[in-house]
Amino acid sequence: MASPAPMAFAKEARADAGPPARSLPEGTEEYMVHRVMQRVDVVLDQRLREAIATVVQEQTRSVLPRLREEIESVVRHAVYEAVADELASGHSDLPQG
């Protein structure tokens, strides 16, 4: 998952910080960058999931009243149409009581 951008960033940061107090063993810098990127990836994944879930919940709450109105309207019209169709069919198979 290592990409050139983090390596360039790490080298830039090291150059800006001045000369290192001691030399790191070969490959240590790349290993550290790789490990840091893995940790960042895990944290970002978790936090982004939480943030997205929060936004989805908020949006769902805000749209829920309108959605209920629409569902109520659709059900009401479906019942009206079914009753009207049944009455219009002229069937006299109503139980005689």
mmCIF file of N, CA and C in Angstrom:
data_model
loop_
_atom_site.group_PDB
_atom_site.id
_atom_site.type_symbol
_atom_site.label_atom_id
_atom_site.label_comp_id
_atom_site.label_asym_id
_atom_site.label_seq_id
_atom_site.Cartn_x
_atom_site.Cartn_y
_atom_site.Cartn_z
ATOM 1 N N MET A 1 0.823 -1.190 0.000
ATOM 2 C CA MET A 1 0.000 0.000 0.000
ATOM 3 C C MET A 1 0.865 1.251 0.000
ATOM 4 N N ALA A 2 2.176 1.076 -0.027
ATOM 5 C CA ALA A 2 3.082 2.221 -0.030
ATOM 6 C C ALA A 2 2.987 2.918 -1.371
ATOM 7 N N SER A 3 2.935 4.219 -1.340
ATOM 8 C CA SER A 3 2.890 4.994 -2.570
ATOM 9 C C SER A 3 3.994 6.034 -2.525
ATOM 10 N N PRO A 4 4.348 6.575 -3.671
ATOM 11 C CA PRO A 4 5.452 7.540 -3.693
ATOM 12 C C PRO A 4 5.156 8.809 -2.907
ATOM 13 N N ALA A 5 3.903 9.211 -2.817
ATOM 14 C CA ALA A 5 3.576 10.461 -2.134
ATOM 15 C C ALA A 5 3.977 10.453 -0.666
ATOM 16 N N PRO A 6 3.657 9.401 0.119
ATOM 17 C CA PRO A 6 4.082 9.417 1.520
ATOM 18 C C PRO A 6 5.593 9.423 1.662
ATOM 19 N N MET A 7 6.289 8.729 0.761
ATOM 20 C CA MET A 7 7.746 8.706 0.825
ATOM 21 C C MET A 7 8.300 10.108 0.576
ATOM 22 N N ALA A 8 7.757 10.772 -0.425
ATOM 23 C CA ALA A 8 8.218 12.123 -0.730
ATOM 24 C C ALA A 8 7.918 13.047 0.441
ATOM 25 N N PHE A 9 6.746 12.883 1.037
ATOM 26 C CA PHE A 9 6.371 13.700 2.185
ATOM 27 C C PHE A 9 7.328 13.460 3.343
ATOM 28 N N ALA A 10 7.638 12.198 3.603
ATOM 29 C CA ALA A 10 8.547 11.865 4.706
ATOM 30 C C ALA A 10 9.931 12.463 4.459
ATOM 31 N N LYS A 11 10.404 12.395 3.214
ATOM 32 C CA LYS A 11 11.727 12.949 2.899
ATOM 33 C C LYS A 11 11.710 14.470 3.029
ATOM 34 N N GLU A 12 10.605 15.091 2.594
ATOM 35 C CA GLU A 12 10.477 16.543 2.730
ATOM 36 C C GLU A 12 10.478 16.942 4.197
ATOM 37 N N ALA A 13 9.693 16.222 4.998
ATOM 38 C CA ALA A 13 9.611 16.529 6.425
ATOM 39 C C ALA A 13 10.976 16.377 7.078
ATOM 40 N N ARG A 14 11.717 15.347 6.681
ATOM 41 C CA ARG A 14 13.042 15.138 7.246
ATOM 42 C C ARG A 14 13.974 16.271 6.824
ATOM 43 N N ALA A 15 13.866 16.720 5.588
ATOM 44 C CA ALA A 15 14.722 17.805 5.102
ATOM 45 C C ALA A 15 14.399 19.103 5.834
ATOM 46 N N ASP A 16 13.113 19.340 6.098
ATOM 47 C CA ASP A 16 12.716 20.551 6.802
ATOM 48 C C ASP A 16 13.160 20.531 8.261
ATOM 49 N N ALA A 17 13.255 19.360 8.842
ATOM 50 C CA ALA A 17 13.593 19.238 10.254
ATOM 51 C C ALA A 17 15.087 19.402 10.511
ATOM 52 N N GLY A 18 15.861 19.455 9.480
ATOM 53 C CA GLY A 18 17.308 19.567 9.653
ATOM 54 C C GLY A 18 17.953 18.197 9.649
ATOM 55 N N PRO A 19 19.242 18.149 9.865
ATOM 56 C CA PRO A 19 19.933 16.858 9.810
ATOM 57 C C PRO A 19 19.503 15.978 10.980
ATOM 58 N N PRO A 20 19.333 14.670 10.719
ATOM 59 C CA PRO A 20 18.923 13.772 11.795
ATOM 60 C C PRO A 20 20.032 13.614 12.821
ATOM 61 N N ALA A 21 19.635 13.381 14.070
ATOM 62 C CA ALA A 21 20.616 13.214 15.137
ATOM 63 C C ALA A 21 21.430 11.953 14.916
ATOM 64 N N ARG A 22 20.805 10.915 14.361
ATOM 65 C CA ARG A 22 21.537 9.686 14.067
ATOM 66 C C ARG A 22 20.941 9.060 12.824
ATOM 67 N N SER A 23 21.680 8.234 12.200
ATOM 68 C CA SER A 23 21.248 7.586 10.971
ATOM 69 C C SER A 23 20.410 6.355 11.301
ATOM 70 N N LEU A 24 19.307 6.184 10.572
ATOM 71 C CA LEU A 24 18.444 5.023 10.768
ATOM 72 C C LEU A 24 18.939 3.878 9.896
ATOM 73 N N PRO A 25 18.749 2.644 10.347
ATOM 74 C CA PRO A 25 19.135 1.499 9.517
ATOM 75 C C PRO A 25 18.385 1.523 8.191
ATOM 76 N N GLU A 26 18.988 0.955 7.179
ATOM 77 C CA GLU A 26 18.421 0.913 5.829
ATOM 78 C C GLU A 26 17.018 0.299 5.860
ATOM 79 N N GLY A 27 16.059 0.962 5.242
ATOM 80 C CA GLY A 27 14.696 0.452 5.151
ATOM 81 C C GLY A 27 13.806 0.835 6.318
ATOM 82 N N THR A 28 14.360 1.399 7.377
ATOM 83 C CA THR A 28 13.555 1.741 8.552
ATOM 84 C C THR A 28 12.543 2.830 8.219
ATOM 85 N N GLU A 29 12.980 3.821 7.484
ATOM 86 C CA GLU A 29 12.082 4.933 7.142
ATOM 87 C C GLU A 29 10.891 4.433 6.326
ATOM 88 N N GLU A 30 11.171 3.621 5.312
ATOM 89 C CA GLU A 30 10.097 3.098 4.478
ATOM 90 C C GLU A 30 9.147 2.225 5.302
ATOM 91 N N TYR A 31 9.726 1.423 6.198
ATOM 92 C CA TYR A 31 8.918 0.562 7.061
ATOM 93 C C TYR A 31 8.008 1.408 7.950
ATOM 94 N N MET A 32 8.572 2.455 8.539
ATOM 95 C CA MET A 32 7.789 3.325 9.421
ATOM 96 C C MET A 32 6.667 4.021 8.649
ATOM 97 N N VAL A 33 6.985 4.518 7.458
ATOM 98 C CA VAL A 33 5.963 5.184 6.642
ATOM 99 C C VAL A 33 4.847 4.197 6.323
ATOM 100 N N HIS A 34 5.226 2.982 5.965
ATOM 101 C CA HIS A 34 4.231 1.956 5.646
ATOM 102 C C HIS A 34 3.340 1.669 6.855
ATOM 103 N N ARG A 35 3.933 1.502 8.020
ATOM 104 C CA ARG A 35 3.173 1.217 9.247
ATOM 105 C C ARG A 35 2.252 2.391 9.613
ATOM 106 N N VAL A 36 2.769 3.603 9.502
ATOM 107 C CA VAL A 36 1.953 4.787 9.807
ATOM 108 C C VAL A 36 0.766 4.861 8.850
ATOM 109 N N MET A 37 1.013 4.616 7.569
ATOM 110 C CA MET A 37 -0.068 4.663 6.583
ATOM 111 C C MET A 37 -1.121 3.590 6.885
ATOM 112 N N GLN A 38 -0.693 2.415 7.326
ATOM 113 C CA GLN A 38 -1.652 1.375 7.700
ATOM 114 C C GLN A 38 -2.523 1.838 8.864
ATOM 115 N N ARG A 39 -1.893 2.441 9.853
ATOM 116 C CA ARG A 39 -2.649 2.919 11.020
ATOM 117 C C ARG A 39 -3.617 4.037 10.627
ATOM 118 N N VAL A 40 -3.150 4.947 9.795
ATOM 119 C CA VAL A 40 -4.009 6.039 9.323
ATOM 120 C C VAL A 40 -5.196 5.461 8.557
ATOM 121 N N ASP A 41 -4.945 4.459 7.735
ATOM 122 C CA ASP A 41 -6.000 3.833 6.952
ATOM 123 C C ASP A 41 -7.078 3.239 7.861
ATOM 124 N N VAL A 42 -6.669 2.541 8.907
ATOM 125 C CA VAL A 42 -7.621 1.931 9.840
ATOM 126 C C VAL A 42 -8.436 3.003 10.558
ATOM 127 N N VAL A 43 -7.759 4.030 11.051
ATOM 128 C CA VAL A 43 -8.452 5.094 11.788
ATOM 129 C C VAL A 43 -9.408 5.850 10.869
ATOM 130 N N LEU A 44 -8.946 6.180 9.663
ATOM 131 C CA LEU A 44 -9.818 6.889 8.721
ATOM 132 C C LEU A 44 -11.034 6.053 8.367
ATOM 133 N N ASP A 45 -10.834 4.767 8.130
ATOM 134 C CA ASP A 45 -11.946 3.892 7.791
ATOM 135 C C ASP A 45 -12.998 3.918 8.895
ATOM 136 N N GLN A 46 -12.568 3.756 10.122
ATOM 137 C CA GLN A 46 -13.497 3.739 11.259
ATOM 138 C C GLN A 46 -14.200 5.086 11.422
ATOM 139 N N ARG A 47 -13.444 6.161 11.398
ATOM 140 C CA ARG A 47 -14.044 7.483 11.630
ATOM 141 C C ARG A 47 -14.950 7.919 10.491
ATOM 142 N N LEU A 48 -14.568 7.584 9.253
ATOM 143 C CA LEU A 48 -15.427 7.932 8.123
ATOM 144 C C LEU A 48 -16.729 7.143 8.167
ATOM 145 N N ARG A 49 -16.653 5.868 8.542
ATOM 146 C CA ARG A 49 -17.878 5.073 8.685
ATOM 147 C C ARG A 49 -18.803 5.698 9.725
ATOM 148 N N GLU A 50 -18.236 6.108 10.854
ATOM 149 C CA GLU A 50 -19.041 6.729 11.912
ATOM 150 C C GLU A 50 -19.653 8.044 11.431
ATOM 151 N N ALA A 51 -18.860 8.859 10.745
ATOM 152 C CA ALA A 51 -19.353 10.152 10.259
ATOM 153 C C ALA A 51 -20.462 9.956 9.230
ATOM 154 N N ILE A 52 -20.268 9.009 8.321
ATOM 155 C CA ILE A 52 -21.278 8.746 7.295
ATOM 156 C C ILE A 52 -22.552 8.213 7.936
ATOM 157 N N ALA A 53 -22.415 7.321 8.911
ATOM 158 C CA ALA A 53 -23.590 6.774 9.604
ATOM 159 C C ALA A 53 -24.373 7.882 10.294
ATOM 160 N N THR A 54 -23.672 8.822 10.902
ATOM 161 C CA THR A 54 -24.335 9.940 11.575
ATOM 162 C C THR A 54 -25.115 10.786 10.579
ATOM 163 N N VAL A 55 -24.499 11.099 9.452
ATOM 164 C CA VAL A 55 -25.170 11.915 8.432
ATOM 165 C C VAL A 55 -26.385 11.181 7.875
ATOM 166 N N VAL A 56 -26.241 9.879 7.622
ATOM 167 C CA VAL A 56 -27.364 9.101 7.091
ATOM 168 C C VAL A 56 -28.513 9.081 8.100
ATOM 169 N N GLN A 57 -28.206 8.912 9.383
ATOM 170 C CA GLN A 57 -29.259 8.934 10.405
ATOM 171 C C GLN A 57 -29.962 10.285 10.449
ATOM 172 N N GLU A 58 -29.192 11.362 10.399
ATOM 173 C CA GLU A 58 -29.789 12.703 10.430
ATOM 174 C C GLU A 58 -30.687 12.926 9.217
ATOM 175 N N GLN A 59 -30.215 12.528 8.046
ATOM 176 C CA GLN A 59 -31.006 12.707 6.831
ATOM 177 C C GLN A 59 -32.267 11.849 6.871
ATOM 178 N N THR A 60 -32.139 10.639 7.393
ATOM 179 C CA THR A 60 -33.299 9.757 7.498
ATOM 180 C C THR A 60 -34.342 10.369 8.419
ATOM 181 N N ARG A 61 -33.895 10.899 9.548
ATOM 182 C CA ARG A 61 -34.832 11.542 10.477
ATOM 183 C C ARG A 61 -35.537 12.723 9.819
ATOM 184 N N SER A 62 -34.815 13.482 9.030
ATOM 185 C CA SER A 62 -35.418 14.672 8.424
ATOM 186 C C SER A 62 -36.402 14.312 7.315
ATOM 187 N N VAL A 63 -36.203 13.189 6.646
ATOM 188 C CA VAL A 63 -37.079 12.814 5.540
ATOM 189 C C VAL A 63 -38.228 11.905 6.003
ATOM 190 N N LEU A 64 -38.145 11.374 7.205
ATOM 191 C CA LEU A 64 -39.134 10.418 7.699
ATOM 192 C C LEU A 64 -40.566 10.957 7.705
ATOM 193 N N PRO A 65 -40.836 12.166 8.198
ATOM 194 C CA PRO A 65 -42.228 12.659 8.176
ATOM 195 C C PRO A 65 -42.805 12.724 6.759
ATOM 196 N N ARG A 66 -42.030 13.202 5.823
ATOM 197 C CA ARG A 66 -42.500 13.294 4.428
ATOM 198 C C ARG A 66 -42.721 11.902 3.846
ATOM 199 N N LEU A 67 -41.843 10.993 4.161
ATOM 200 C CA LEU A 67 -41.977 9.620 3.687
ATOM 201 C C LEU A 67 -43.252 8.980 4.241
ATOM 202 N N ARG A 68 -43.526 9.207 5.511
ATOM 203 C CA ARG A 68 -44.762 8.680 6.115
ATOM 204 C C ARG A 68 -45.996 9.243 5.417
ATOM 205 N N GLU A 69 -45.974 10.543 5.133
ATOM 206 C CA GLU A 69 -47.102 11.167 4.431
ATOM 207 C C GLU A 69 -47.322 10.514 3.074
ATOM 208 N N GLU A 70 -46.237 10.301 2.348
ATOM 209 C CA GLU A 70 -46.343 9.698 1.016
ATOM 210 C C GLU A 70 -46.876 8.272 1.089
ATOM 211 N N ILE A 71 -46.370 7.497 2.045
ATOM 212 C CA ILE A 71 -46.835 6.114 2.197
ATOM 213 C C ILE A 71 -48.314 6.093 2.566
ATOM 214 N N GLU A 72 -48.703 6.961 3.484
ATOM 215 C CA GLU A 72 -50.113 7.051 3.886
ATOM 216 C C GLU A 72 -50.993 7.386 2.688
ATOM 217 N N SER A 73 -50.555 8.332 1.877
ATOM 218 C CA SER A 73 -51.319 8.739 0.704
ATOM 219 C C SER A 73 -51.449 7.590 -0.296
ATOM 220 N N VAL A 74 -50.360 6.888 -0.544
ATOM 221 C CA VAL A 74 -50.381 5.776 -1.498
ATOM 222 C C VAL A 74 -51.315 4.672 -1.009
ATOM 223 N N VAL A 75 -51.224 4.324 0.272
ATOM 224 C CA VAL A 75 -52.087 3.274 0.822
ATOM 225 C C VAL A 75 -53.551 3.706 0.769
ATOM 226 N N ARG A 76 -53.818 4.955 1.145
ATOM 227 C CA ARG A 76 -55.195 5.457 1.133
ATOM 228 C C ARG A 76 -55.784 5.370 -0.278
ATOM 229 N N HIS A 77 -55.033 5.822 -1.270
ATOM 230 C CA HIS A 77 -55.532 5.786 -2.653
ATOM 231 C C HIS A 77 -55.707 4.357 -3.147
ATOM 232 N N ALA A 78 -54.810 3.466 -2.754
ATOM 233 C CA ALA A 78 -54.945 2.064 -3.159
ATOM 234 C C ALA A 78 -56.222 1.456 -2.579
ATOM 235 N N VAL A 79 -56.524 1.771 -1.323
ATOM 236 C CA VAL A 79 -57.749 1.258 -0.691
ATOM 237 C C VAL A 79 -58.976 1.865 -1.363
ATOM 238 N N TYR A 80 -58.957 3.177 -1.613
ATOM 239 C CA TYR A 80 -60.090 3.824 -2.284
ATOM 240 C C TYR A 80 -60.348 3.181 -3.640
ATOM 241 N N GLU A 81 -59.289 2.973 -4.413
ATOM 242 C CA GLU A 81 -59.448 2.376 -5.744
ATOM 243 C C GLU A 81 -59.984 0.953 -5.651
ATOM 244 N N ALA A 82 -59.473 0.182 -4.695
ATOM 245 C CA ALA A 82 -59.938 -1.200 -4.549
ATOM 246 C C ALA A 82 -61.414 -1.241 -4.170
ATOM 247 N N VAL A 83 -61.827 -0.364 -3.253
ATOM 248 C CA VAL A 83 -63.239 -0.307 -2.849
ATOM 249 C C VAL A 83 -64.090 0.144 -4.025
ATOM 250 N N ALA A 84 -63.658 1.168 -4.736
ATOM 251 C CA ALA A 84 -64.418 1.673 -5.886
ATOM 252 C C ALA A 84 -64.543 0.600 -6.960
ATOM 253 N N ASP A 85 -63.459 -0.117 -7.244
ATOM 254 C CA ASP A 85 -63.502 -1.189 -8.246
ATOM 255 C C ASP A 85 -64.470 -2.291 -7.818
ATOM 256 N N GLU A 86 -64.437 -2.625 -6.553
ATOM 257 C CA GLU A 86 -65.321 -3.681 -6.047
ATOM 258 C C GLU A 86 -66.779 -3.249 -6.144
ATOM 259 N N LEU A 87 -67.057 -2.009 -5.766
ATOM 260 C CA LEU A 87 -68.438 -1.511 -5.853
ATOM 261 C C LEU A 87 -68.892 -1.404 -7.306
ATOM 262 N N ALA A 88 -67.982 -1.020 -8.189
ATOM 263 C CA ALA A 88 -68.329 -0.850 -9.600
ATOM 264 C C ALA A 88 -68.520 -2.191 -10.306
ATOM 265 N N SER A 89 -67.936 -3.238 -9.778
ATOM 266 C CA SER A 89 -68.041 -4.535 -10.451
ATOM 267 C C SER A 89 -69.450 -5.106 -10.368
ATOM 268 N N GLY A 90 -70.246 -4.607 -9.430
ATOM 269 C CA GLY A 90 -71.640 -5.019 -9.333
ATOM 270 C C GLY A 90 -71.830 -6.421 -8.817
ATOM 271 N N HIS A 91 -70.830 -6.996 -8.250
ATOM 272 C CA HIS A 91 -71.003 -8.343 -7.701
ATOM 273 C C HIS A 91 -71.975 -8.304 -6.538
ATOM 274 N N SER A 92 -72.882 -9.215 -6.584
ATOM 275 C CA SER A 92 -73.843 -9.273 -5.486
ATOM 276 C C SER A 92 -73.570 -10.500 -4.629
ATOM 277 N N ASP A 93 -72.308 -10.824 -4.489
ATOM 278 C CA ASP A 93 -71.984 -11.990 -3.682
ATOM 279 C C ASP A 93 -71.703 -11.608 -2.241
ATOM 280 N N LEU A 94 -72.349 -10.535 -1.796
ATOM 281 C CA LEU A 94 -72.246 -10.170 -0.395
ATOM 282 C C LEU A 94 -73.069 -11.160 0.408
ATOM 283 N N PRO A 95 -72.569 -11.568 1.531
ATOM 284 C CA PRO A 95 -73.344 -12.521 2.341
ATOM 285 C C PRO A 95 -74.652 -11.889 2.812
ATOM 286 N N GLN A 96 -75.687 -12.635 2.711
ATOM 287 C CA GLN A 96 -76.994 -12.173 3.169
ATOM 288 C C GLN A 96 -77.109 -12.506 4.649
ATOM 289 N N GLY A 97 -77.303 -11.512 5.438
ATOM 290 C CA GLY A 97 -77.261 -11.738 6.849
ATOM 291 C C GLY A 97 -78.505 -11.785 7.522
#
